[in-house]
XYZ file of C-alpha atoms in Angstrom:
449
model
C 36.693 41.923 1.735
C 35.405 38.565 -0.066
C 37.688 36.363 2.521
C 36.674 37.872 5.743
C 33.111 37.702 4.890
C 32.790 34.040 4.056
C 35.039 33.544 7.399
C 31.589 34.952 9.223
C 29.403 32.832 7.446
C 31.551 29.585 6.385
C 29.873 26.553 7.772
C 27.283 27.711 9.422
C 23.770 26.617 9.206
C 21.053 28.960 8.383
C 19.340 28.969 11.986
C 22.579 30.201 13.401
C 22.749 32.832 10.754
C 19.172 33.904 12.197
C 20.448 34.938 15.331
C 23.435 37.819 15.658
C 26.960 36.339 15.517
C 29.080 37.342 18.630
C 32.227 35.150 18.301
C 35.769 35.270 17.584
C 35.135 35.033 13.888
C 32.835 37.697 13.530
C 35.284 40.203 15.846
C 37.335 39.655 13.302
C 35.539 39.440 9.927
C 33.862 43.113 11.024
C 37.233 44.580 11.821
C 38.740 43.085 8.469
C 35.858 44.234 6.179
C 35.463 47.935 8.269
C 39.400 48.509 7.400
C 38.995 47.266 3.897
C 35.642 48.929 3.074
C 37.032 52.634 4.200
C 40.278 51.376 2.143
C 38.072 51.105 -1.059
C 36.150 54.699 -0.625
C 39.547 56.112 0.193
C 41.150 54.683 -2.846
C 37.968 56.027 -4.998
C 38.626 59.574 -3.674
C 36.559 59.583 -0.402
C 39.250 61.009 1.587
C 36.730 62.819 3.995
C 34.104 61.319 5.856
C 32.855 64.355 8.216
C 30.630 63.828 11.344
C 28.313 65.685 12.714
C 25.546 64.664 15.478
C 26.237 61.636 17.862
C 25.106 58.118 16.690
C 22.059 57.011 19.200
C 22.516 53.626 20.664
C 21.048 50.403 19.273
C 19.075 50.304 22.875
C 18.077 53.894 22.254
C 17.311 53.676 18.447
C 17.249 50.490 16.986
C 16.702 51.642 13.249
C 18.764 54.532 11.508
C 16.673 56.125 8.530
C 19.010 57.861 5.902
C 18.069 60.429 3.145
C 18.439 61.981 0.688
C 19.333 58.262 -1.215
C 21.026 60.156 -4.200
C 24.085 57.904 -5.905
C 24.900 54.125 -5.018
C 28.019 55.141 -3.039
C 25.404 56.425 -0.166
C 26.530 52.853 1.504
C 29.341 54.794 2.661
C 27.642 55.709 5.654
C 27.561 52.619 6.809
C 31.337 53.293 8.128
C 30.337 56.276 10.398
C 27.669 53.843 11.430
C 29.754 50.929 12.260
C 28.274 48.555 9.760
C 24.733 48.518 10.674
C 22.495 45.727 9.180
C 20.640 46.133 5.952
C 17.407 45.148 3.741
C 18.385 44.097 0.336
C 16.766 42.194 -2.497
C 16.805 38.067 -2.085
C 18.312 38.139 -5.994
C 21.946 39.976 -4.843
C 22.341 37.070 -2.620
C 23.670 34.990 -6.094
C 25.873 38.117 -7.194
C 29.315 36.772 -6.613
C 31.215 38.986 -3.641
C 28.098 41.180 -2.817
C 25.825 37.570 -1.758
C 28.873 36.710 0.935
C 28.968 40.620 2.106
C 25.410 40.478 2.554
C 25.288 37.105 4.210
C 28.373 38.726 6.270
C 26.211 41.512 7.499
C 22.683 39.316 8.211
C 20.999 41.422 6.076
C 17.361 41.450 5.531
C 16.109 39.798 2.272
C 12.812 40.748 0.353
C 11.920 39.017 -2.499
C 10.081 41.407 -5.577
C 8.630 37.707 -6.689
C 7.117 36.228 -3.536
C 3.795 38.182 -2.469
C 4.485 36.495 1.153
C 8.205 38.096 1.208
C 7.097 41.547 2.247
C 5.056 40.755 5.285
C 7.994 38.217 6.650
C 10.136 41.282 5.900
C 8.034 43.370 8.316
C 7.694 40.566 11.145
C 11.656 40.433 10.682
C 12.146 44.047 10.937
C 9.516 43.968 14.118
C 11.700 41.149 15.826
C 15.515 42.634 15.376
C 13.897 46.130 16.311
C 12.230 44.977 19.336
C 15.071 42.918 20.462
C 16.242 45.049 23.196
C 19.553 45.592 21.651
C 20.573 41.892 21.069
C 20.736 43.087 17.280
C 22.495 45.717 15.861
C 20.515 48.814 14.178
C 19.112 48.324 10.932
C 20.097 50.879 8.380
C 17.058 52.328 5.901
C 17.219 54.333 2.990
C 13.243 55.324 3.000
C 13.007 56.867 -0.110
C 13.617 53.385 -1.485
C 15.557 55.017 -5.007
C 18.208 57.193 -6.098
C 17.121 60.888 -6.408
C 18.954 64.262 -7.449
C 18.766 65.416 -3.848
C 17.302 68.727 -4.747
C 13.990 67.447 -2.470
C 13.039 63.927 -0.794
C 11.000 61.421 -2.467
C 8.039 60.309 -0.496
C 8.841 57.645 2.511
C 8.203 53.713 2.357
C 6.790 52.699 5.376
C 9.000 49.578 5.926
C 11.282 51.399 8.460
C 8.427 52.447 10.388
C 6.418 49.895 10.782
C 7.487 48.514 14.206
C 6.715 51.568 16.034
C 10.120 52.127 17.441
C 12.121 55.571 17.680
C 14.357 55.819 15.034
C 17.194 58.116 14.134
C 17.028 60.643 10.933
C 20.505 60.607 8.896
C 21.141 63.609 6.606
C 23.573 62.380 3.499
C 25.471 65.096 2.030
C 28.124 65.711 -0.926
C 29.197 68.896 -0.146
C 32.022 69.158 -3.349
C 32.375 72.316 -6.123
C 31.518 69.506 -8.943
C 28.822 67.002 -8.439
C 30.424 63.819 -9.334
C 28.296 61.559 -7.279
C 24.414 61.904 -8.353
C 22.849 58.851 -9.949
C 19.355 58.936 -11.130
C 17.035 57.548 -13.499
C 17.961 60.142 -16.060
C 21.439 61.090 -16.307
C 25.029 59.258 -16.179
C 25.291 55.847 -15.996
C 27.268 53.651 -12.928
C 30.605 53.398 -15.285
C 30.668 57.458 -15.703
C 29.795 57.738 -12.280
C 32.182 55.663 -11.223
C 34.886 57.351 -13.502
C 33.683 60.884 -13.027
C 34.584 60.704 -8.868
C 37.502 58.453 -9.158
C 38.684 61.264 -11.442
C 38.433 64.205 -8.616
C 41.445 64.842 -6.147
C 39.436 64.238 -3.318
C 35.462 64.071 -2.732
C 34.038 64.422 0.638
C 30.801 62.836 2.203
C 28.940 64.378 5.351
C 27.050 62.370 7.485
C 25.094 64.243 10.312
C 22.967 62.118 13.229
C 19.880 64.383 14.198
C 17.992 63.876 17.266
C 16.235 60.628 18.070
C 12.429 60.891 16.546
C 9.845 59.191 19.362
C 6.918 58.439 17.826
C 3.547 59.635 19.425
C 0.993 57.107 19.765
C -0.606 57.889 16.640
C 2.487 57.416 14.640
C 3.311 54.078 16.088
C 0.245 52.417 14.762
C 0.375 54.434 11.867
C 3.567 53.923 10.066
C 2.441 55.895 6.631
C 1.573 58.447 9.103
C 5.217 58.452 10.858
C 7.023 58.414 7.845
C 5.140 61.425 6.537
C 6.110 63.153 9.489
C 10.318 61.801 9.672
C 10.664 62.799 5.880
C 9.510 66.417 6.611
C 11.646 67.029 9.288
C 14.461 66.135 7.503
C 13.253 67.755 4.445
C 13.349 70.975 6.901
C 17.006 70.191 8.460
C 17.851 69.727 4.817
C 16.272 72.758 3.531
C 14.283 70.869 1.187
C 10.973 70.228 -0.074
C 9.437 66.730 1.347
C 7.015 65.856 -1.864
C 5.056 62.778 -2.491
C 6.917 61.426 -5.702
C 7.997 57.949 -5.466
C 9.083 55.598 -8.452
C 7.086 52.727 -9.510
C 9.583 50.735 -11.219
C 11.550 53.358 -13.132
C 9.131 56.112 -13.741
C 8.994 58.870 -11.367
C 5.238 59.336 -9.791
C 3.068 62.085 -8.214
C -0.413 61.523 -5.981
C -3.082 63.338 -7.419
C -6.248 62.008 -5.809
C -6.742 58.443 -6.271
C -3.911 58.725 -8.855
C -0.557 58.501 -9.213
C 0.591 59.815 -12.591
C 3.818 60.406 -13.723
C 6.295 63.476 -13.118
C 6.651 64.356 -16.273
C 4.022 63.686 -19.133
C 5.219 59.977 -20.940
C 4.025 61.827 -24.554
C 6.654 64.105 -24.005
C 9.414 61.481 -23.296
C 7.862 59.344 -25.905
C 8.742 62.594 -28.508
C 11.917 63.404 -27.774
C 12.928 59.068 -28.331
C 10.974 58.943 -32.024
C 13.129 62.006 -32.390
C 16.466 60.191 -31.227
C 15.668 57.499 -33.168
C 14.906 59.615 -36.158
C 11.468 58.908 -37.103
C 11.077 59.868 -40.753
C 8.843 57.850 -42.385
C 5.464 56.196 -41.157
C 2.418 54.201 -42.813
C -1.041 52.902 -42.000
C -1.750 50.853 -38.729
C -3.670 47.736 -39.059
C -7.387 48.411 -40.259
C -9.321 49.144 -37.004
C -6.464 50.168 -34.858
C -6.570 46.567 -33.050
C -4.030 43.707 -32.620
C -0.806 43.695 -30.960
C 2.633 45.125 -32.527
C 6.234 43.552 -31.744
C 9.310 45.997 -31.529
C 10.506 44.970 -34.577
C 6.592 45.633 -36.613
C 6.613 48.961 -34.746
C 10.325 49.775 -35.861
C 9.022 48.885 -39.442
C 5.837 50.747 -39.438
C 7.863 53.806 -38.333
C 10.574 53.318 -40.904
C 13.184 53.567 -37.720
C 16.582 53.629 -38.940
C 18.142 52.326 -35.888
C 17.676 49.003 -35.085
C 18.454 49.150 -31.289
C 15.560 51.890 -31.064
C 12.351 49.498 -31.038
C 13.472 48.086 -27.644
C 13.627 51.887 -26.567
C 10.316 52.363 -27.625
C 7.994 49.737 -26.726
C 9.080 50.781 -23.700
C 6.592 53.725 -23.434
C 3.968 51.399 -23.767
C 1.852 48.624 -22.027
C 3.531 45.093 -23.024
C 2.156 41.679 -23.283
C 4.416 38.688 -22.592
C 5.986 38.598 -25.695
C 6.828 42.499 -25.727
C 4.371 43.391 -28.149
C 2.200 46.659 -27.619
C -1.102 47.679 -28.143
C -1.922 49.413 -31.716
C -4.371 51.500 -30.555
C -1.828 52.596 -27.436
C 0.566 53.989 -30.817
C -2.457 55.157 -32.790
C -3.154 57.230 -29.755
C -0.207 58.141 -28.829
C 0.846 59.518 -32.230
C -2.189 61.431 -32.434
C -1.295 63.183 -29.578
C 2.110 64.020 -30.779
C 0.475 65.226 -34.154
C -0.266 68.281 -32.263
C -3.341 70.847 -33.358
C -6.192 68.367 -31.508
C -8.008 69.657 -28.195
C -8.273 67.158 -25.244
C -12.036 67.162 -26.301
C -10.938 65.282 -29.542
C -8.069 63.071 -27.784
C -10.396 62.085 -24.863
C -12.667 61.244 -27.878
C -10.210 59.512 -29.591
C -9.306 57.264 -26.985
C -12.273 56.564 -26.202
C -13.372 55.298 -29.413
C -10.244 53.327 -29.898
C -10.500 51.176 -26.349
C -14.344 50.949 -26.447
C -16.340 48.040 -26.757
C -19.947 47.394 -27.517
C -21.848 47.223 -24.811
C -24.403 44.106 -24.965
C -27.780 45.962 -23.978
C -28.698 48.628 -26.205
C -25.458 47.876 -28.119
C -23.863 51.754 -26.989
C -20.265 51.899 -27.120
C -18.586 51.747 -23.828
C -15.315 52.165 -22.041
C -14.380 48.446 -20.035
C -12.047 49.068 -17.455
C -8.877 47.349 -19.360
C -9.654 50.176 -21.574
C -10.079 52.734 -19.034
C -6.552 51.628 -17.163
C -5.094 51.513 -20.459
C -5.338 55.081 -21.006
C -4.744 55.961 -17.908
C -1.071 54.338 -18.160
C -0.631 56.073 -21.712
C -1.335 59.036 -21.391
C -0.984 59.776 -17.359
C 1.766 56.962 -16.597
C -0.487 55.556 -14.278
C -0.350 52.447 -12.582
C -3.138 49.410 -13.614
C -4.024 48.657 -9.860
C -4.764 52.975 -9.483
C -6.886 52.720 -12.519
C -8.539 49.485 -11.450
C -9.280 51.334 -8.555
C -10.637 54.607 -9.661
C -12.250 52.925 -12.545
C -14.290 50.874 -9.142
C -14.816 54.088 -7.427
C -16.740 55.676 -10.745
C -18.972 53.710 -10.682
C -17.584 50.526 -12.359
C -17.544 48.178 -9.237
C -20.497 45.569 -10.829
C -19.176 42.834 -13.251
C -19.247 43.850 -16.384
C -19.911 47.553 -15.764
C -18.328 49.383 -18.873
C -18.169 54.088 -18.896
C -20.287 56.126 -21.627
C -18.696 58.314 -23.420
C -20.099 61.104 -21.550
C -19.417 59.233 -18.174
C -15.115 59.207 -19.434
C -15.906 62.772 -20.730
C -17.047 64.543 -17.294
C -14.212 62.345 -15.627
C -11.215 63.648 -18.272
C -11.914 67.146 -18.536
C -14.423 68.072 -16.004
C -13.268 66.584 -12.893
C -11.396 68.970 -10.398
C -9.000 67.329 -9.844
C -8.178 65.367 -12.908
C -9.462 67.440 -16.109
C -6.211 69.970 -15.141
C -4.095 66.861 -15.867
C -5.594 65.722 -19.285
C -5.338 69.348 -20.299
C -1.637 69.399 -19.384
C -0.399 66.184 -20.183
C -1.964 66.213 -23.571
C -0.265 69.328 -24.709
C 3.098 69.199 -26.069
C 5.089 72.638 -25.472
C 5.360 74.579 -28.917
C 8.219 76.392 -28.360
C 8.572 79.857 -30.886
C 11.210 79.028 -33.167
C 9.202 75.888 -34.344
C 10.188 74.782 -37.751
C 7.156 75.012 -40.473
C 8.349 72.055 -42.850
C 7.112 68.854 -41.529
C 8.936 65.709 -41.291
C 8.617 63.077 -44.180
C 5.961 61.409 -41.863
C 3.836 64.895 -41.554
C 4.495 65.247 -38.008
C 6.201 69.099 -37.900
C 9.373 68.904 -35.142
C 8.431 69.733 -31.453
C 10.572 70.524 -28.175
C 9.956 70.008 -25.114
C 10.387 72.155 -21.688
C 12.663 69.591 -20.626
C 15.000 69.821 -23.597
């Protein structure tokens, strides 16, 4: 496909490339790469690609939305839609083949390291959507991530923004052996790969639903009108629509002003010191303060593995130089230890991020602290604890919580004492072994195991 893509793009200038290509070359180079690109699927085992619905018009929707986003052969469905254009990352422009495929379809580029990217995204999206079918449709996957298709992840708003109908896409893999799936836990892209390659044939269904017009509310409300796509095609799916997204790789739930994470980090943190075989352990630095690198923390552990540190930092807050927080591991092993009462962890943490406070000299909670253990021990997001931290009353420079004032917060609030008291317990399954480790620490297991 390499060839005919470059013949699209080969010496021309980047204002032609901003407006859609109609000439000979580009009859050709989407002919060439359309036979090639269902040539590749077929050869990987996609012998079926069945239809249902009736693609909409670019004039009549000029942005297809596709879900569930559940392995990274979805692009697939780009066939049935006859190559629509895409939004893709401004780094995949350097990977060799896939930067000429994507400069080949006039894809549009955000850029994760340019704050102004995102809103020339959305005035790029407005334009090609509102162009009265000069452009083709741009394809979506609103979800944003690969999920295990057993519900849809909650909707990014990019798609929606410009206010114009769009039409829903329902992805499915309707095989006896799920080959496909790609998520952030399970098989890699090479098993993947090998695991479908390996079955006679695997079949993809694509099915156009109905055009969605937007009401008046939902075209100046795109949160609002994404909401409201992603449960009707939860429904046609028979699904549930939830509000889990991923912030970077961890999986996410809103509670409140909160997101926290799908499953409890503590519990993912156990089961790695367990992979890595945590056996042996010894005093952190005097105070619980200053910083650890991977390799200090592998030592203090007495890991056995030396590819494990890496593994493990991971769980926690990192400086620039990868090192972690001591009292984030103090904590965090505390919490592990089992037998303590979110009273005496809430207490705990508390005491290990406080400061004192330069009145009446009363240890308080600054809001570092406060998002700190937030991320811990919830998997929450700085900027969500920066803002609920705001919102308690810690808005004034220099404004730090009691311990009373974290207290009421962690394990009386309504809405957020039921998640301290759950994410702070580790599962104690019956057939729990009574010797300890040579650390102390007696084994656990988790639900998830």
């Amino acid at each position: 496909m390499w060839p005919f893509a470059l013949l699209q793009v080969l010496h021309r200038s980047e204002e032609e490339l901003k407006e859609p290509l109609t000439d000979w070359r580009s009859s050709i180079s989407h002919s060439s790469v359309y036979f090639l690109s269902r040539l590749m699927f077929f050869l990987l085992g996609f012998m079926r690609i069945r239809v249902r619905g009736q693609r909409a018009s670019r004039l009549e929707a000029p942005i297809l939305v596709a879900a569930p986003h559940s392995t990274f052969f979805d692009p697939i469905i780009l066939l049935p839609c006859d190559l629509p254009m895409v939004v893709s990352r401004t780094e995949n422009l350097h990977v060799p083949v896939i930067g000429a495929l994507l400069r080949f379809n006039q894809a549009i580029l955000v850029s994760r390291h340019d704050p102004a990217s995102r809103k020339k995204v959305v005035e790029e999206v407005k334009r090609r959507a509102t162009s009265q079918g000069k452009w083709p449709q741009v394809l979506f996957f609103p979800e944003g991530t690969c999920s295990n298709k057993k519900a849809l992840l909650k909707f990014k708003p990019g798609a929606f923004i410009a206010g114009v109908p769009i039409q829903p896409i329902l992805v499915r893999y309707p095989n006896s052996l799920d080959s496909t799936t790609w998520a952030w836990q399970g098989p890699g892209v090479l098993k993947v790969i090998w695991l479908t390659a390996s079955q006679l044939c695997t079949t993809v269904e694509v099915e156009f639903l109905p055009v969605y017009q937007p009401s008046a509310e939902e075209s100046v409300n795109p949160t609002l009108y994404a909401s409201n796509v992603q449960r009707a095609m939860a429904q046609a799916l028979g699904v549930p629509a939830t509000e889990c997204e991923l912030v970077g790789t961890l999986p996410v739930r809103a509670v409140g002003r909160l997101r926290v994470a799908l499953e409890p980090r503590l519990w993912e943190l156990e089961r790695a010191l367990r992979r890595a075989r945590w056996v042996a352990g010894g005093p952190l630095p005097d105070g619980g303060a200053g910083t650890l690198g991977c390799q200090e923390l592998a030592h203090w552990l007495g890991l056995p593995h030396p590819e494990a540190p890496e593994e493990l930092c991971a769980y926690f807050q990192q400086d620039m130089g990868g090192a972690v927080d001591a009292r984030a591991v103090r904590l965090a092993l505390q919490a592990l230890e089992g037998g303590h009462s979110p009273e005496d962890l809430t207490r705990l943490a508390f005491e290990l991020f406080c400061e004192v406070g330069a009145g009446l000299g009363a240890p308080c909670l600054p809001r570092e602290g406060f998002c700190a253990i937030l991320h811990l021990l919830l998997g929450t997001p700085w900027a969500d604890g920066a803002e609920l931290f705001a919102a308690l009353g810690g808005a004034e420079p220099h404004h730090a919580l009691s311990i009373s004032q974290f207290q009421d917060f962690a394990l009386c609030h309504p809405d957020y004492a039921p998640l301290f008291t759950t994410y702070l317990c580790l599962p104690v399954p019956a057939h729990r072994a009574p010797n300890p480790h040579a650390n102390g620490l007696p084994h656990t297991k988790s639900k998830a195991d």
